[in-house]
Tab-separated table of C-alpha atoms in Angstrom:
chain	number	residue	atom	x	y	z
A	1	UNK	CA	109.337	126.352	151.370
A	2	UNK	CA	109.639	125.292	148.043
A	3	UNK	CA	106.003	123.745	146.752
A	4	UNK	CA	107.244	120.612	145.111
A	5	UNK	CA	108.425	119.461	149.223
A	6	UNK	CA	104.518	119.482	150.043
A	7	UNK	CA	103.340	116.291	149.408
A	8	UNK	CA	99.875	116.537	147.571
A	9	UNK	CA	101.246	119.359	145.601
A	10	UNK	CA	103.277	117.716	142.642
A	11	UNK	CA	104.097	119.856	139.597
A	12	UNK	CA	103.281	119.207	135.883
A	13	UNK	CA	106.153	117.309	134.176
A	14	UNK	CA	107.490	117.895	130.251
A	15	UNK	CA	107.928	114.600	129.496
A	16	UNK	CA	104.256	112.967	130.625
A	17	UNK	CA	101.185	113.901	127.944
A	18	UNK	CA	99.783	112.266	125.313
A	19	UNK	CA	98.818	113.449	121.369
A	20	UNK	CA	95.823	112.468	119.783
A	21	UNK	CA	94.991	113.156	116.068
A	22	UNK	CA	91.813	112.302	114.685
A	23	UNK	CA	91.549	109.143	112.429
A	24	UNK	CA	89.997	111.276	109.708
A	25	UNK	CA	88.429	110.032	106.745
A	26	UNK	CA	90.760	107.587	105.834
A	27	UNK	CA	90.478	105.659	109.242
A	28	UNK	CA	94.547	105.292	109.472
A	29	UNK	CA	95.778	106.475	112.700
A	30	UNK	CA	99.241	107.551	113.991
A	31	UNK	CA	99.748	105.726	117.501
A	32	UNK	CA	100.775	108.411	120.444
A	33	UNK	CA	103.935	107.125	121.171
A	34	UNK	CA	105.319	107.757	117.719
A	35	UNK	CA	105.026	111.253	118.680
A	36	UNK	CA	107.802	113.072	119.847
A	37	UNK	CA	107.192	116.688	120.928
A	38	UNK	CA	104.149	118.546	120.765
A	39	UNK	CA	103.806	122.122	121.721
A	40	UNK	CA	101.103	122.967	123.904
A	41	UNK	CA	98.364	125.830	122.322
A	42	UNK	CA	99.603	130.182	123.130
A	43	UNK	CA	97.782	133.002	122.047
A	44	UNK	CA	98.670	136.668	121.602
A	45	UNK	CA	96.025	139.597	122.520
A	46	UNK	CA	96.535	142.433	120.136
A	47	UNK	CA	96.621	145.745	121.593
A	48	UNK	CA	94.769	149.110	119.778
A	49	UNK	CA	96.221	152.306	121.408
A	50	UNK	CA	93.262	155.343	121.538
A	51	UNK	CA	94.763	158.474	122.214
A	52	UNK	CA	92.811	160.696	124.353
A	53	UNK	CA	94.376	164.715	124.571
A	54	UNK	CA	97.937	164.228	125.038
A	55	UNK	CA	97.682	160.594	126.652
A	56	UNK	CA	97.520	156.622	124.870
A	57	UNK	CA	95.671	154.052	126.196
A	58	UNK	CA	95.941	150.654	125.304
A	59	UNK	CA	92.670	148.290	124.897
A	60	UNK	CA	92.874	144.607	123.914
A	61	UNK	CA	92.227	143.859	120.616
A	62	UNK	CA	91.966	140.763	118.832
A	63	UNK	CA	92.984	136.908	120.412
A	64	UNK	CA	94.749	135.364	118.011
A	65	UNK	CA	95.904	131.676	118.804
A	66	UNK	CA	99.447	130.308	117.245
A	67	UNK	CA	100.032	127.106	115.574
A	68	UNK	CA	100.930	124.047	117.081
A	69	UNK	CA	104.294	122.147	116.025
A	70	UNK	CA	103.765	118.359	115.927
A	71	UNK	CA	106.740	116.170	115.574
A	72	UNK	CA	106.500	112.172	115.080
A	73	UNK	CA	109.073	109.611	114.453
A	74	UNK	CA	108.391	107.915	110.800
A	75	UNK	CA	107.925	104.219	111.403
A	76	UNK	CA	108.014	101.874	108.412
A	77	UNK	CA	104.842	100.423	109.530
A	78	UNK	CA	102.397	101.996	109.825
A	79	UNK	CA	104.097	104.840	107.843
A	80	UNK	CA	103.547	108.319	109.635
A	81	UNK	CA	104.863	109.846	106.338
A	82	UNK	CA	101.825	108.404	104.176
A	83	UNK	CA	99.452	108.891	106.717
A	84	UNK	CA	99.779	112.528	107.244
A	85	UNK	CA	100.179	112.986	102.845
A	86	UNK	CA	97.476	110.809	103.038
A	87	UNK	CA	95.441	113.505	105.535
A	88	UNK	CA	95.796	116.334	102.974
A	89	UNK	CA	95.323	114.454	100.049
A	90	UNK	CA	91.823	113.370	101.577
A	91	UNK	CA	91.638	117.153	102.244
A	92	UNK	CA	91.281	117.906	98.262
A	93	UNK	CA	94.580	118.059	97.361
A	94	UNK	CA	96.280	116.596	94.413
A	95	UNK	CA	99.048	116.691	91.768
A	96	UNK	CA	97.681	119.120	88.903
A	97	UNK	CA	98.349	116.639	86.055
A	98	UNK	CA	95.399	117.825	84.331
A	99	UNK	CA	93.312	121.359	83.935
A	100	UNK	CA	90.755	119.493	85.816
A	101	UNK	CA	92.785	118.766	88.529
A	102	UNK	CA	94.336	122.015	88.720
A	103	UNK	CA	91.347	123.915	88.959
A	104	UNK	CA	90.603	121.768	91.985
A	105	UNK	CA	91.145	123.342	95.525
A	106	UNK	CA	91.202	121.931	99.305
A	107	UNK	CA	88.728	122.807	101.838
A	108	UNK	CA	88.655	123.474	105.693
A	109	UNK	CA	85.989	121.405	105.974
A	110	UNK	CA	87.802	118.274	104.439
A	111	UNK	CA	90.811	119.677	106.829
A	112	UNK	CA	88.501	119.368	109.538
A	113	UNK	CA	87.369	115.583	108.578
A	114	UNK	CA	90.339	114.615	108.317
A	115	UNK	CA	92.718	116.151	110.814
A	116	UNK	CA	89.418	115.556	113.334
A	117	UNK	CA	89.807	117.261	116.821
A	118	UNK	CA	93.357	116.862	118.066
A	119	UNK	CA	93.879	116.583	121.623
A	120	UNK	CA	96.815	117.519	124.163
A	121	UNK	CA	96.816	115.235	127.194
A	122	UNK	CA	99.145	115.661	130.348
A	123	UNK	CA	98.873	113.215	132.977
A	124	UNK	CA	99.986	112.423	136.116
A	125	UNK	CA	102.650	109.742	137.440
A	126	UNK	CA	99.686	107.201	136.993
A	127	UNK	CA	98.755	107.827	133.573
A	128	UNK	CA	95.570	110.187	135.105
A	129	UNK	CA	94.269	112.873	132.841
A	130	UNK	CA	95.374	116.292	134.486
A	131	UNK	CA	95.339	119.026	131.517
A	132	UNK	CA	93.313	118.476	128.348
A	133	UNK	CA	93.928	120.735	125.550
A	134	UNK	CA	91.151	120.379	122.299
A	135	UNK	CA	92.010	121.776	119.294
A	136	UNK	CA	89.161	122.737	116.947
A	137	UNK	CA	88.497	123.286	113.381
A	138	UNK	CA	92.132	122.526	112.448
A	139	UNK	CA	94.143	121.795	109.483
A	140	UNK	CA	97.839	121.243	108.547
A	141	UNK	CA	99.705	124.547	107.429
A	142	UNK	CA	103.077	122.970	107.257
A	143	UNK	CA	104.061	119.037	106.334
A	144	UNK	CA	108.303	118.544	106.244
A	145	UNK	CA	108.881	114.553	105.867
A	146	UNK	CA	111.909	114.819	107.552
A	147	UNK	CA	116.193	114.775	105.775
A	148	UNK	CA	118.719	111.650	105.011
A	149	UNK	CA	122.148	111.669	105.944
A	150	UNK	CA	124.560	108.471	105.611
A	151	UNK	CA	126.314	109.729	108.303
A	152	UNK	CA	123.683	109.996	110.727
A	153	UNK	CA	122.276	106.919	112.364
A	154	UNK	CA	119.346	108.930	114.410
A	155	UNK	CA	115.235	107.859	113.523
A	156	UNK	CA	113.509	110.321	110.580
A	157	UNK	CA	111.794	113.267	112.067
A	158	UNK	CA	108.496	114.055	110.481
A	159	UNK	CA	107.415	117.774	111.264
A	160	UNK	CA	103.733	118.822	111.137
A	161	UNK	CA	102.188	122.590	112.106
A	162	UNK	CA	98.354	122.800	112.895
A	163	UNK	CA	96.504	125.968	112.751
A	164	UNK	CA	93.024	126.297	114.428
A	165	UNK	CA	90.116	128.550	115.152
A	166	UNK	CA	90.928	128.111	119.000
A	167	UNK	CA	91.354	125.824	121.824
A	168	UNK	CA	90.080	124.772	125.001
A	169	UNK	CA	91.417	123.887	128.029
A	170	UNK	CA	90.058	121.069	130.124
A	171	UNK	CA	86.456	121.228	128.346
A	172	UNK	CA	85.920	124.943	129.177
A	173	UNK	CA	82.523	125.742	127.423
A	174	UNK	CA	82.283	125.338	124.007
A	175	UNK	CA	78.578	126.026	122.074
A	176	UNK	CA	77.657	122.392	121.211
A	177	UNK	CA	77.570	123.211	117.940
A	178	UNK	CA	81.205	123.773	117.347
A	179	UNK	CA	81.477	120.335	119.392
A	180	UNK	CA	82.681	117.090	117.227
């Protein structure tokens, strides 16, 4: 018997979550239904063989968690484009117009500010909470606004990747110090 004919047992569905990003320093925030796919947080374990005599054994090694791949549709208003420049911008970026400027770098922490704690919702038929990724200490590694065609008619794709320290699922314990 299949588990999806049991009737309290219903199975998660693709196409019911919601993304959150934070509002950051500059307050602006992208609304969740401009996103439109969202990958949900993996992580590899690395493996370190130790040979013993003429055998190998394999012991984890280090957890290392992959980036996340955030795409939104680009709105004229509010612009998703100048929001998310705006994000690293407020992160210490800038055009090096001047040795000043040049010599200026970002930060994680004004990442952090500003990309705040994203969050990975899936819910249920009735718009319930049933999964709740948290993404902390993040920042963007990867901002593509998106190509023009005059031959397509289809919306502007704006692609974002986040990189983190790690992630929990549903709350799991996290030292209140790491905590937003």
């Amino acid at each position: 018997m299949a588990f999806w004919s049991v009737g309290s047992t219903e199975p998660k569905r693709q196409f019911r979550w919601t993304f959150t990003l934070g509002t950051g320093l500059a307050g602006a925030t992208i609304q969740t239904y401009f996103v439109k796919t969202v990958k949900k947080p993996a992580f590899t374990v690395s493996s370190i063989p130790h040979q013993f005599v003429a055998h190998t054994f394999n012991y984890p090694g280090r957890l290392t968690w992959t980036p996340v791949d955030v795409t939104f549709v680009d709105p004229v208003d509010p612009d998703t484009s100048t929001i998310l420049a705006n994000i690293v911008a407020d992160s210490g970026y800038s055009i090096p117009a001047t040795e000043e400027i040049a010599l200026r770098s970002m930060s994680k922490g004004a990442f952090i500010a500003n990309v705040g704690t994203p969050t990975i919702q899936q819910i249920d038929a009735d718009g319930v909470p049933i999964e709740t990724w948290t993404l902390y200490n993040t920042f963007v590694t990867s901002l593509d606004f998106g190509s023009l065609d005059y031959a397509a008619d289809e919306l502007v794709i704006v692609s974002m990747q986040l990189t983190y320290d790690f992630a929990t699922l549903n709350g799991t314990s996290v030292p209140s110090s790491l905590q937003a």
